[in-house]
Short mmCIF file of C-alpha atoms in Angstrom, two decimals:
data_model
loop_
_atom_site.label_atom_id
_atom_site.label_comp_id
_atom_site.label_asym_id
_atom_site.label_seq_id
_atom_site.Cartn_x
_atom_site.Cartn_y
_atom_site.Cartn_z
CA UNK I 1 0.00 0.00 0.00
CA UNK I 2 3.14 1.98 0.35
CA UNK I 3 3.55 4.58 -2.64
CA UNK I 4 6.29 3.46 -4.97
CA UNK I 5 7.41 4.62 -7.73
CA UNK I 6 6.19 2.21 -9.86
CA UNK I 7 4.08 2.80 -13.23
CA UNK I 8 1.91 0.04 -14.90
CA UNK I 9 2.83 1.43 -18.74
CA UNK I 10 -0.03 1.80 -21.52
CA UNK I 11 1.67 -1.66 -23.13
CA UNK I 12 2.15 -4.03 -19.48
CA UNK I 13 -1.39 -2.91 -18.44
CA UNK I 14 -2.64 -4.44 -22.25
CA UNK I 15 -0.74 -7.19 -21.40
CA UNK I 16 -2.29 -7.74 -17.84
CA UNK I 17 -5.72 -7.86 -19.33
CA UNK I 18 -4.96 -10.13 -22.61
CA UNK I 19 -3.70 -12.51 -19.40
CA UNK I 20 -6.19 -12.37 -17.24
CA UNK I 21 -9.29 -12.29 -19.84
CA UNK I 22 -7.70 -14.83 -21.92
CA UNK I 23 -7.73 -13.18 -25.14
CA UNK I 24 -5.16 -11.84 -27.65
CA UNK I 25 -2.78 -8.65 -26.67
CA UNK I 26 -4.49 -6.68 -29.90
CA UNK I 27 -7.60 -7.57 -29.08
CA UNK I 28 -7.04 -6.42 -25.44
CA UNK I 29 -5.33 -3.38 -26.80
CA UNK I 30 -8.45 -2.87 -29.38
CA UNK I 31 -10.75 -3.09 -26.37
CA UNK I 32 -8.83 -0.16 -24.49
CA UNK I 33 -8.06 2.35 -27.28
CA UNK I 34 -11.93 1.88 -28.03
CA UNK I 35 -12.33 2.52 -24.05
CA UNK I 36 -10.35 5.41 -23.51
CA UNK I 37 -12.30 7.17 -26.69
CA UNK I 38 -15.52 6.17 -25.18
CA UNK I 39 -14.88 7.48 -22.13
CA UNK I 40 -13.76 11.29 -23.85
CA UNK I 41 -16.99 10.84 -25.80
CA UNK I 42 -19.24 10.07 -22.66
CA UNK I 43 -17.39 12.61 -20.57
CA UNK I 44 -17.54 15.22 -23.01
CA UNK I 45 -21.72 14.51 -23.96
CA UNK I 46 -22.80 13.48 -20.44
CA UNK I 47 -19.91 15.09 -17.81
CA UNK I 48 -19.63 11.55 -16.10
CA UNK I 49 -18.86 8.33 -16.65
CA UNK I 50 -18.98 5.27 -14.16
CA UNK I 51 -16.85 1.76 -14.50
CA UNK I 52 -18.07 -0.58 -12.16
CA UNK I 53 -15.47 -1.88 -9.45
CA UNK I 54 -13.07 1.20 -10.38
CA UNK I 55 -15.52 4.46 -9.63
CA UNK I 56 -16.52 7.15 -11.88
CA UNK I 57 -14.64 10.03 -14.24
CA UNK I 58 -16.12 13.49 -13.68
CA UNK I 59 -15.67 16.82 -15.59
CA UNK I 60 -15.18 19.42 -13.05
CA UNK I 61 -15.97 23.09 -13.65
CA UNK I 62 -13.26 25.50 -12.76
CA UNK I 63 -14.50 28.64 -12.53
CA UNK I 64 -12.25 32.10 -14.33
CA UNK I 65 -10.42 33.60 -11.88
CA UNK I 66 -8.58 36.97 -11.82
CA UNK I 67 -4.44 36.71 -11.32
CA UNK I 68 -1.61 38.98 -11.96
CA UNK I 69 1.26 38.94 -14.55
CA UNK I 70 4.44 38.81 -13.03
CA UNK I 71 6.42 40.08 -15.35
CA UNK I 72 4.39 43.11 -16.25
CA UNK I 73 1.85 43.47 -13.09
CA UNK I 74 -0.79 43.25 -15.22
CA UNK I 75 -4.39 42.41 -14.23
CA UNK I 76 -5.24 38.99 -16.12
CA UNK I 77 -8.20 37.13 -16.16
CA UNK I 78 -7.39 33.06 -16.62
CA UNK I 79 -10.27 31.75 -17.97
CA UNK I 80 -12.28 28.92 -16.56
CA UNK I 81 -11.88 25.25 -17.71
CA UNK I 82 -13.22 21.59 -17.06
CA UNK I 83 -11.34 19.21 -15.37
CA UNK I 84 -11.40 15.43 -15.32
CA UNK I 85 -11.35 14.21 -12.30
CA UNK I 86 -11.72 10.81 -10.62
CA UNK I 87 -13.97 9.60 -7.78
CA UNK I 88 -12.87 6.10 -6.40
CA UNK I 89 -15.42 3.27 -5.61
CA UNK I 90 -16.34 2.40 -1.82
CA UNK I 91 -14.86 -0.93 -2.68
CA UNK I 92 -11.78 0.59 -4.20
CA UNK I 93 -11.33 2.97 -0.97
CA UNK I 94 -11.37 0.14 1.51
CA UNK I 95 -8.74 -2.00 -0.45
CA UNK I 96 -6.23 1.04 -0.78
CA UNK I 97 -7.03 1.71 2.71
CA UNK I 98 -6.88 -1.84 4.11
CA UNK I 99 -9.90 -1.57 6.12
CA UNK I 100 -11.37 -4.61 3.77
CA UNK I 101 -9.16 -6.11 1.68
CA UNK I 102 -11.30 -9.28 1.24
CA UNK I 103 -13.47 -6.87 -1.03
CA UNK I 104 -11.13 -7.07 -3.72
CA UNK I 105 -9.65 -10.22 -2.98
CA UNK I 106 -12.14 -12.68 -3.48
CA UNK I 107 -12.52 -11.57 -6.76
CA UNK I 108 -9.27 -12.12 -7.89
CA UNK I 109 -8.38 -14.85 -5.83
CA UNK I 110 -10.02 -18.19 -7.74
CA UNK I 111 -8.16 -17.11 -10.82
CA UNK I 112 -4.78 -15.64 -8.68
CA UNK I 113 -5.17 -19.37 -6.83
CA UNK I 114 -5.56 -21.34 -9.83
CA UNK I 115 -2.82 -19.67 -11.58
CA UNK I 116 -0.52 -20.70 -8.73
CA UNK I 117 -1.79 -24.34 -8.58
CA UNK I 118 -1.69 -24.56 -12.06
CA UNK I 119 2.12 -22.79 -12.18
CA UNK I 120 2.92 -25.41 -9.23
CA UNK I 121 1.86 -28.48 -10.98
CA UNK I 122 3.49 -27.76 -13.94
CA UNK I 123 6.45 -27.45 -11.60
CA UNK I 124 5.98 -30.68 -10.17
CA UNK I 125 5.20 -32.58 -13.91
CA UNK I 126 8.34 -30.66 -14.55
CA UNK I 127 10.13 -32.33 -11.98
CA UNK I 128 8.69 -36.11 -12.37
CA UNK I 129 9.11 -35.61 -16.50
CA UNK I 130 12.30 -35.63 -15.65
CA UNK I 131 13.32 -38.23 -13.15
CA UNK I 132 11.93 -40.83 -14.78
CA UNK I 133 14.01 -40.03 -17.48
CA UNK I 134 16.91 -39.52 -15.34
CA UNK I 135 16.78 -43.24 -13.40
CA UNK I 136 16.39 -44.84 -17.06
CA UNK I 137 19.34 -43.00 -18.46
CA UNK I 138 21.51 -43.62 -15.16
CA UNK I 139 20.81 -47.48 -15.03
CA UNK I 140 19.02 -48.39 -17.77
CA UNK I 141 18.56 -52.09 -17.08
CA UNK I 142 17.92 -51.93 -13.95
CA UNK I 143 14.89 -54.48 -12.22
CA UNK I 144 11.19 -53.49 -12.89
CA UNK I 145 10.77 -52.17 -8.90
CA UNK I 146 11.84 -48.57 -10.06
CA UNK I 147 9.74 -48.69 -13.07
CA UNK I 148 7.05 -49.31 -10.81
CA UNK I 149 8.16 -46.80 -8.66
CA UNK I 150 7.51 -44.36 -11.32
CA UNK I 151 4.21 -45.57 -12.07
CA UNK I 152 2.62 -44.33 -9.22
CA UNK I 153 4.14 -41.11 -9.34
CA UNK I 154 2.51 -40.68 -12.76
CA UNK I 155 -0.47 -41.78 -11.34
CA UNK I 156 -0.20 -39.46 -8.23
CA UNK I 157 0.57 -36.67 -10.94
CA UNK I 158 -2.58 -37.76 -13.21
CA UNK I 159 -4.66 -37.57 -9.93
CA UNK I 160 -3.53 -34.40 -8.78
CA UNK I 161 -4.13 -33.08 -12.29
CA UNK I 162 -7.87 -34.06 -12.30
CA UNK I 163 -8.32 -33.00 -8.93
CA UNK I 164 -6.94 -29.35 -10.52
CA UNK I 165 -9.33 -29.85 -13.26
CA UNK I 166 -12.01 -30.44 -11.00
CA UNK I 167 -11.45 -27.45 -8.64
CA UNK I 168 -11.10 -25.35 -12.03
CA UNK I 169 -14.71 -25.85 -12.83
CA UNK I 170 -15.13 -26.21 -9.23
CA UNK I 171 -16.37 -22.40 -9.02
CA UNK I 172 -18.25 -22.45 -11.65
CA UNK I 173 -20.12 -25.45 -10.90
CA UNK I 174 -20.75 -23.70 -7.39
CA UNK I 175 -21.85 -20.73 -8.49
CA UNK I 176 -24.53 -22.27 -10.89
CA UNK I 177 -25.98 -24.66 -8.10
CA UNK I 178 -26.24 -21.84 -5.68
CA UNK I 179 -28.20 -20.08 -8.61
CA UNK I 180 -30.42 -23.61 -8.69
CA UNK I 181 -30.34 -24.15 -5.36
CA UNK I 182 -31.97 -21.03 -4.47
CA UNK I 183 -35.32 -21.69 -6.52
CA UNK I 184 -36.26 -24.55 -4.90
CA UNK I 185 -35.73 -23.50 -1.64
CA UNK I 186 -38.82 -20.82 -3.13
CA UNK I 187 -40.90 -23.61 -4.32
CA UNK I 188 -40.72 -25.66 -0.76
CA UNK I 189 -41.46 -22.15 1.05
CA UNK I 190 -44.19 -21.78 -1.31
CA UNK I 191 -45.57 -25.54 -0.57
CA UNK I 192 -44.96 -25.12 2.46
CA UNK I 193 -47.21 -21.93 2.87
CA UNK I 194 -50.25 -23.31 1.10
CA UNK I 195 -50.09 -26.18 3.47
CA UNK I 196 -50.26 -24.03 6.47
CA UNK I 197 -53.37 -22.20 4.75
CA UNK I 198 -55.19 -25.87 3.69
CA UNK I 199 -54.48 -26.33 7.54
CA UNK I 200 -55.97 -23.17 8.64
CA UNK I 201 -59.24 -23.65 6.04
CA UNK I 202 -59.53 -26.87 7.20
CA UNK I 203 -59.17 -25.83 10.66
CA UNK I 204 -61.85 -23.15 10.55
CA UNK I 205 -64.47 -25.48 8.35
CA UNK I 206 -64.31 -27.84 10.64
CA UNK I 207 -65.34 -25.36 13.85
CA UNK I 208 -68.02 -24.15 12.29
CA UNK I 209 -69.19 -27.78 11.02
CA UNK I 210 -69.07 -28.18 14.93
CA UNK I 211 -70.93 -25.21 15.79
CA UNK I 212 -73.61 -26.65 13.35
CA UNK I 213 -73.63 -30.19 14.61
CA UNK I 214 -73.83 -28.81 18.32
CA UNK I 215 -76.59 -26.68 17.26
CA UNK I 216 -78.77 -29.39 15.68
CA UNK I 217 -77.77 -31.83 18.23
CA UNK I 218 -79.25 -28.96 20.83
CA UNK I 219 -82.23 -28.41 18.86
CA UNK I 220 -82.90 -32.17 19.41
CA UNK I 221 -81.96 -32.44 22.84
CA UNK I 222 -84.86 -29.45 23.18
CA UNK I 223 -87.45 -31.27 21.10
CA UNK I 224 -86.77 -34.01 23.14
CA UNK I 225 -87.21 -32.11 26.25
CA UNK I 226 -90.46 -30.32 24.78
CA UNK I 227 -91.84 -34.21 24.01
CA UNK I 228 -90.58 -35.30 27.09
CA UNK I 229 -92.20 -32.78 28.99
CA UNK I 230 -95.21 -32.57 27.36
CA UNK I 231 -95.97 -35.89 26.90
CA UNK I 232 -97.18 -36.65 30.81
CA UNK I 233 -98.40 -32.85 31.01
CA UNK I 234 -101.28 -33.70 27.92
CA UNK I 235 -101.98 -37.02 30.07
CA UNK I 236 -102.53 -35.39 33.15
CA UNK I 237 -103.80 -31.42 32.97
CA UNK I 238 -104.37 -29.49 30.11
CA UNK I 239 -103.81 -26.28 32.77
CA UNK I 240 -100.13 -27.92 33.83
CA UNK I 241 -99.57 -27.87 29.68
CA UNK I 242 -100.13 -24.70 29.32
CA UNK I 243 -97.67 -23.54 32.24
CA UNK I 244 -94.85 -25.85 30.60
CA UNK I 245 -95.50 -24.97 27.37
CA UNK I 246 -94.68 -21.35 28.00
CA UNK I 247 -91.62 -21.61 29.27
CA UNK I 248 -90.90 -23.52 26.69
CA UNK I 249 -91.53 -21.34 24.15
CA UNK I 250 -89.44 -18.28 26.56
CA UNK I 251 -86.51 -20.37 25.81
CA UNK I 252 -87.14 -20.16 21.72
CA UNK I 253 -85.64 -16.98 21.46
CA UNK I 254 -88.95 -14.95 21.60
CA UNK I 255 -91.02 -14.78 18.76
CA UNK I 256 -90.81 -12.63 15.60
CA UNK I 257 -90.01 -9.15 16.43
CA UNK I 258 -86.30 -11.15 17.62
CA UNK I 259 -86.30 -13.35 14.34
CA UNK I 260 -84.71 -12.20 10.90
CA UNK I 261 -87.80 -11.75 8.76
CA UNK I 262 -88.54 -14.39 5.74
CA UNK I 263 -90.85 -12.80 2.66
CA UNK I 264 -92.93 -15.47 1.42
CA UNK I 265 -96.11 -14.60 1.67
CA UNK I 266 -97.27 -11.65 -0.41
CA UNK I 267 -100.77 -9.57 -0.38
CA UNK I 268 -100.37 -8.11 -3.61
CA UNK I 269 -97.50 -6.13 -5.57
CA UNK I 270 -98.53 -2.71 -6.49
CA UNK I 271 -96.62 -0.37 -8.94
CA UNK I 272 -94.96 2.82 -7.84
CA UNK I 273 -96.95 6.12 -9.17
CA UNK I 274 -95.66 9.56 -8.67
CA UNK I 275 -97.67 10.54 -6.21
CA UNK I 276 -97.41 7.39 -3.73
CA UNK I 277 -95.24 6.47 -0.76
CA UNK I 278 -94.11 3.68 0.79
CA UNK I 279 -95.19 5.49 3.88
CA UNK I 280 -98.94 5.24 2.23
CA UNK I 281 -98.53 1.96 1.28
CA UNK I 282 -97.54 1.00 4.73
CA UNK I 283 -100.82 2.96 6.33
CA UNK I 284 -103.37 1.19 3.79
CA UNK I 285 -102.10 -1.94 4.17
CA UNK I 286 -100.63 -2.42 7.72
CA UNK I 287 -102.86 0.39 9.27
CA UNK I 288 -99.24 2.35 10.40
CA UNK I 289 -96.95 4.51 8.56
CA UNK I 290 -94.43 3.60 10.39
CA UNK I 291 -94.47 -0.03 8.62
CA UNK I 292 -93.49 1.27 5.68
CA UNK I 293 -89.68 -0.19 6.77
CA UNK I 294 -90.72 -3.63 6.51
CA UNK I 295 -92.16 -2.92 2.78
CA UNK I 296 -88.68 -1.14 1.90
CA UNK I 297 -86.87 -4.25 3.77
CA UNK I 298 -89.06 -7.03 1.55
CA UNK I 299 -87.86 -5.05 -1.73
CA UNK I 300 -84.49 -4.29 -0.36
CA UNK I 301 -83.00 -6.39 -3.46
CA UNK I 302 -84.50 -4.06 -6.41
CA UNK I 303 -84.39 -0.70 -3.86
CA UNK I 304 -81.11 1.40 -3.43
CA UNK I 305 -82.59 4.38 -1.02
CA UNK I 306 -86.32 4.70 0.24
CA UNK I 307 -86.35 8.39 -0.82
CA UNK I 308 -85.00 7.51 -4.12
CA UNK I 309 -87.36 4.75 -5.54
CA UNK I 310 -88.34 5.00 -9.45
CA UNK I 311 -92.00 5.06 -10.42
CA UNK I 312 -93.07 2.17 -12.03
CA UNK I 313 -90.96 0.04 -9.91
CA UNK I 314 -93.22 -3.02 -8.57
CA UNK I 315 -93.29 -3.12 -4.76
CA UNK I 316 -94.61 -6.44 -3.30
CA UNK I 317 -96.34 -5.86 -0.11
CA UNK I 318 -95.63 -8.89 2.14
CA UNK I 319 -98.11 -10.19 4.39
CA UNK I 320 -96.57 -9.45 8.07
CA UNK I 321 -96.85 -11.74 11.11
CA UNK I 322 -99.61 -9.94 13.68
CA UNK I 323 -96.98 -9.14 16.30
CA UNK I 324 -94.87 -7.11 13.84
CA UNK I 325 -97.87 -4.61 13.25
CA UNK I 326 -98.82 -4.21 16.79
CA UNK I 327 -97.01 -0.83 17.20
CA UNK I 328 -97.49 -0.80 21.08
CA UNK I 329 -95.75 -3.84 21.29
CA UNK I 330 -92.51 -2.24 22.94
CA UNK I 331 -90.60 -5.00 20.64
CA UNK I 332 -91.90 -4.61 17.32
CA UNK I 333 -91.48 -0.77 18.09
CA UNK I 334 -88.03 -0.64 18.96
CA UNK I 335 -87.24 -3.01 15.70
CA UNK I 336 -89.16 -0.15 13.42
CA UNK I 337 -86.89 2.06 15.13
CA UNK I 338 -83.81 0.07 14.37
CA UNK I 339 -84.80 -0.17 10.90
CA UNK I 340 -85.37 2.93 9.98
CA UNK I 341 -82.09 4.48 11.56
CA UNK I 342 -80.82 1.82 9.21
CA UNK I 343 -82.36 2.23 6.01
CA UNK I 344 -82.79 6.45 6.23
CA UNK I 345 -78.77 6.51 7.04
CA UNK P 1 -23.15 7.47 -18.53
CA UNK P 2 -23.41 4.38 -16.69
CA UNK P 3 -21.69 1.64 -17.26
CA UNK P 4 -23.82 -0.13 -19.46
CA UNK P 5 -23.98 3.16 -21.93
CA UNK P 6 -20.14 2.77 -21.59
CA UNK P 7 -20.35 -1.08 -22.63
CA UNK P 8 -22.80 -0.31 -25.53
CA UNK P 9 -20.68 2.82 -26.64
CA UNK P 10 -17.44 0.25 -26.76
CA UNK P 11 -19.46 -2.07 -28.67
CA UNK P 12 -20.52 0.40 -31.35
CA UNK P 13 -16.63 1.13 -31.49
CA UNK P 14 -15.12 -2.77 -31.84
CA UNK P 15 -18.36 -4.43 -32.88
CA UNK P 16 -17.50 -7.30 -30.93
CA UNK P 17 -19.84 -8.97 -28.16
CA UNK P 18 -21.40 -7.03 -25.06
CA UNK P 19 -21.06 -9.88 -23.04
CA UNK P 20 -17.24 -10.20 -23.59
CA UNK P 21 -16.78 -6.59 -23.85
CA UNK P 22 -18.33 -6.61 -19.76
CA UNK P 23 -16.40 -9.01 -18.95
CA UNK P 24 -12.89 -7.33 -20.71
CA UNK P 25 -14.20 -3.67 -18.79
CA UNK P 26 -14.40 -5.97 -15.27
CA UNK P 27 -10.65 -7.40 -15.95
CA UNK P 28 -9.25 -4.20 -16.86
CA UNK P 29 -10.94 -2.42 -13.46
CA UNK P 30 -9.95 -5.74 -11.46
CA UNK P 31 -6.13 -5.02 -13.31
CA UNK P 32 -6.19 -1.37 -12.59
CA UNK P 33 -7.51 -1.60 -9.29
CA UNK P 34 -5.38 -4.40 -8.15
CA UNK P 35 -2.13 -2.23 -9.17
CA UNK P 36 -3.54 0.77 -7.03
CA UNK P 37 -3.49 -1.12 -4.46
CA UNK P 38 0.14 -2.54 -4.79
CA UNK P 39 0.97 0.98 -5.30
CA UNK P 40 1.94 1.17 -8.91
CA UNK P 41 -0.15 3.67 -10.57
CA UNK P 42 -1.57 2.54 -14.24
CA UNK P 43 -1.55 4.90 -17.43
CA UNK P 44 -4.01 5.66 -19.71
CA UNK P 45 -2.52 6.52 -23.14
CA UNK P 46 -4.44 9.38 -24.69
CA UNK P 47 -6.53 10.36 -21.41
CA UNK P 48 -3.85 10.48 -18.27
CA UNK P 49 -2.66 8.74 -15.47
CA UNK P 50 -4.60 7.06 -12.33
CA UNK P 51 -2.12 7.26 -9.07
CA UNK P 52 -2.01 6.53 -5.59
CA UNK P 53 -1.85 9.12 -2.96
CA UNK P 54 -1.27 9.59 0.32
CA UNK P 55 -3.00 11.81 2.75
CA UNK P 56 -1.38 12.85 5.75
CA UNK P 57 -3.17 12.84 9.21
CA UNK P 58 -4.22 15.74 9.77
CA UNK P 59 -6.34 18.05 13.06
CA UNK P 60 -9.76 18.48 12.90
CA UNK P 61 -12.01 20.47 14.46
CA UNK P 62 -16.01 19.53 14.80
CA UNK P 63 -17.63 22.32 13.35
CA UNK P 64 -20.43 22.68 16.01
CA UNK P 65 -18.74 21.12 18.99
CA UNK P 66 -15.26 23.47 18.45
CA UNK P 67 -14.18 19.57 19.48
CA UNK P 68 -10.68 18.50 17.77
CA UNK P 69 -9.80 15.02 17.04
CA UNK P 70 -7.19 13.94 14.37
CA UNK P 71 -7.99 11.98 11.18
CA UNK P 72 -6.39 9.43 9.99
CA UNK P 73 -4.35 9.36 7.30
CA UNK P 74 -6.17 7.63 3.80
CA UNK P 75 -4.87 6.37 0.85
CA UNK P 76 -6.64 8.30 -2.53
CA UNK P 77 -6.54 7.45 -6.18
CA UNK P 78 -6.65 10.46 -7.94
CA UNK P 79 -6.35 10.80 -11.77
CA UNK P 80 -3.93 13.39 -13.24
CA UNK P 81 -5.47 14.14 -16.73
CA UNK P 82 -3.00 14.04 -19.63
CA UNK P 83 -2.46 17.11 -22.01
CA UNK P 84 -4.35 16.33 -24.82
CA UNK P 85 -7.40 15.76 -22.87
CA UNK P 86 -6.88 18.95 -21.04
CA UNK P 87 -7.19 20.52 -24.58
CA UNK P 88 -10.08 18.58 -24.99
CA UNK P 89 -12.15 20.00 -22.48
CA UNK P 90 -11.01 23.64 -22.06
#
C-alpha cells in the first residue's frame, strides 16, 4: 500500500488484461483504445462516466479567476476550464485503505489461486518428466521395482491433475448450483405456505361444522325435552300444559319481532306512481306509517334508497306476522326504530 | 453514462460482443484496481494517469462542537489528466 514509484505502462497494463481475460494482446489493446475514446466521448456529452469496481470520471468546472502577470503586473483574467477528475469506488477505498481487503480479494483470488496451482503443478510434472528419465538413463537395465516406482508417481501426478481440473470448474459449478439451489428452496417455502393455509381452512371449516352439529344436536336435545315434557303434562292437565309450554316457548328466542324476517307470503304487488309512498302503502295496508320499513326491507333487493325509488318500480307488499304490526308492542317498536335508523342513514 | 452506456458505446466502437466486452471492462478495473493497491499507478494513453496518494493525518475540528480530534491518514486514487485531454475539455 506503500507509494512506490512504480508505473503500470499503456503496453504491461494491455498485457495484464490479454492474461487475465484470456484473449489476444491486440484484441485487449483494441478493447482499451476503443475505451479510452468512449470514455472522452461520454465525458464530453454526459460530464460523467462510471466503470463498475473502479468508480466514476467526472468533468469538473473550474471557474475564471482573476491573477496577476508577473512580469508586467498586469491584471489577467485566466479563464475557466473543465477538469477530469476521478472519484474512487467504496470498494476501491477500503482495499487502498486496508480496512477490507477481502473486497477485492475474493474476486481475484479463484483465478490468482488457480494460476498458482496450475504454475505449481506444472512445476511438479516438470520435476517427475524428468526423473523418470533420469533413473532410465543412469541405469538403464535396472529391475522393474523402479519402473514401478515411477508408475505411481505418474499416477499421483494424473490424480492431482484431475483434482486441478475439477477445482477449475469447481467455481463455476458452485456458483450455478447456488443459482439452482436457491429456486427450490422458493418452491418448498411456497408448498410449504399453502399447506399451512389448507391447515388453517380446514381448521376453521371444521369449527363451524361443529358449531352446526352442536346446534342441531341442541335443537334435538330441546325437542326431546319439549316431548318429554309434554308428553305426561297432555296425560294429566291441560292447565299444567299450558304452564310448561310457556316456558318452553321463553326459551325459543322470543317470537318474531327477535327473528330475521322471511318474505314469502305476499298480499299483492302494487306499482310505484308519482304521487305514492311507501309510507302510504304502509298505512293502507298495515294500518301504520311507520311499517313502511318492513315494505322497503321485503324489496331491499330491487331498492337502493327509500327516498330515491323509481315510479313504475313493482313493490310487493308482504303479508306481516300480527306481532310485527302491533305498534305498542314495545318489541316490534323498537325493531321499526332500528330499521329505519338503518335504512334512512 | 453508466456503465452499461459505456459497454454499448465500446461495442458500437469494436463491434464485438457485449457480453465479452463486460467481462474485458471488469478485468481491466480488477487489473487497474489491483495495481492501485500494490501501489503502482496505471496509465491511460491518450486520457492520463490514475495514481495513488497519500494523505497525511491531519487536526480536525467539529464544526459545532469546536471539538478537535485527528484523522487518519487515507490512501486516494486520484487521476492526473494528460495534455491532450486537457485541450479537450477547455
Amino acid at each position: 500500500m506503500k507509494k512506490t514509484n512504480d508505473k503500470m505502462s499503456w503496453v504491461e497494463l494491455r498485457k495484464a488484461i490479454a492474461k487475465q481475460a484470456s484473449v489476444s494482446e491486440k484484441e485487449a489493446g483494441l478493447f482499451l483504445s476503443a475505451l479510452i475514446t468512449s470514455l472522452i466521448d461520454s465525458l464530453k456529452t454526459d460530464k460523467q462516466v462510471k466503470i463498475n469496481g473502479l468508480g466514476q470520471f467526472k468533468l469538473q468546472a473550474v471557474a475564471p479567476r482573476k491573477s496577476v502577470n508577473i512580469a508586467t503586473g498586469e491584471d489577467i483574467i485566466i479563464p475557466g476550464y473543465n477538469k477530469p477528475i476521478f472519484s474512487m469506488e467504496s470498494s476501491l477505498k477500503d482495499a487502498l485503505n486496508g480496512t477490507s481487503e477481502p473486497i477485492l480479494q475474493p474476486n481475484n483470488d479463484p483465478i490468482k489461486k488457480l494460476g498458482e496451482q496450475a504454475d505449481e503443478i506444472v512445476n511438479i510434472l516438470a520435476d517427475l518428466g524428468q526423473d523418470p528419465n533420469a533413473v532410465p538413463a543412469d541405469a538403464p537395465s535396472v529391475e522393474e521395482k523402479e519402473v514401478e516406482h515411477t508408475d505411481p508417481s505418474v499416477v499421483l501426478v494424473e490424480s492431482e491433475e484431475k483434482k486441478v481440473e475439477e477445482e477449475i470448474q469447481m467455481p463455476q459449478d458452485h456458483q450455478h448450483n447456488q443459482k439452482k439451489n436457491s429456486r427450490p428452496w422458493l418452491t418448498v417455502g411456497l408448498t410449504v405456505l399453502f399447506f399451512c393455509l389448507l391447515l388453517i381452512a380446514a381448521y376453521f371449516f371444521l369449527q363451524h361444522k361443529l358449531i352446526e352439529w352442536t346446534g342441531t344436536l341442541h335443537e334435538k336435545m330441546m325437542q326431546t325435552e319439549q316431548t318429554v315434557v309434554t308428553t305426561p303434562a297432555t296425560r294429566e292437565d291441560n292447565t299444567v300444559t299450558y304452564q310448561k309450554e310457556a316456558p318452553a316457548e321463553d326459551a325459543v328466542p322470543v317470537p318474531v319481532t327477535d327473528r330475521a324476517r322471511h318474505y314469502d307470503q305476499f298480499i299483492t304487488t302494487e306499482k310505484m306512481h308519482a304521487d305514492s309512498r311507501l309510507a302510504w302503502m304502509a298505512y293502507r295496508y298495515y294500518g301504520n306509517k311507520d311499517l313502511w320499513v318492513f315494505l322497503y326491507e321485503a324489496n331491499l333487493d330491487h331498492l337502493s334508497h327509500p327516498s330515491r325509488i323509481v315510479v313504475g318500480t313493482p313493490i310487493r307488499v308482504p303479508k306481516l306476522a300480527p306481532e310485527l304490526m302491533d305498534m305498542s308492542n314495545p318489541e316490534t317498536k323498537k325493531v321499526v326504530e332500528e330499521l329505519q335508523h338503518k335504512y334512512l342513514r | 453514462m453508466n456503465t452499461k452506456k459505456l459497454i454499448h458505446a465500446i461495442v458500437a466502437q469494436t463491434g464485438s460482443n457485449a457480453a465479452h466486452t463486460e467481462t474485458l471492462l471488469r478485468v481491466t478495473a480488477q487489473v487497474i484496481s489491483r495495481a492501485l493497491c500494490n501501489g503502482v499507478s496505471v496509465q491511460l494513453q491518450n486520457f492520463g494517469t490514475l495514481e495513488v496518494k497519500e494523505r497525511a493525518a491531519r487536526m480536525i475540528v467539529h464544526p459545532k462542537t469546536g471539538e478537535k480530534s485527528v484523522s487518519t491518514g487515507k490512501t486516494v486514487a486520484s487521476f492526473r489528466p494528460s495534455n491532450n485531454i486537457k485541450e479537450i475539455f477547455k
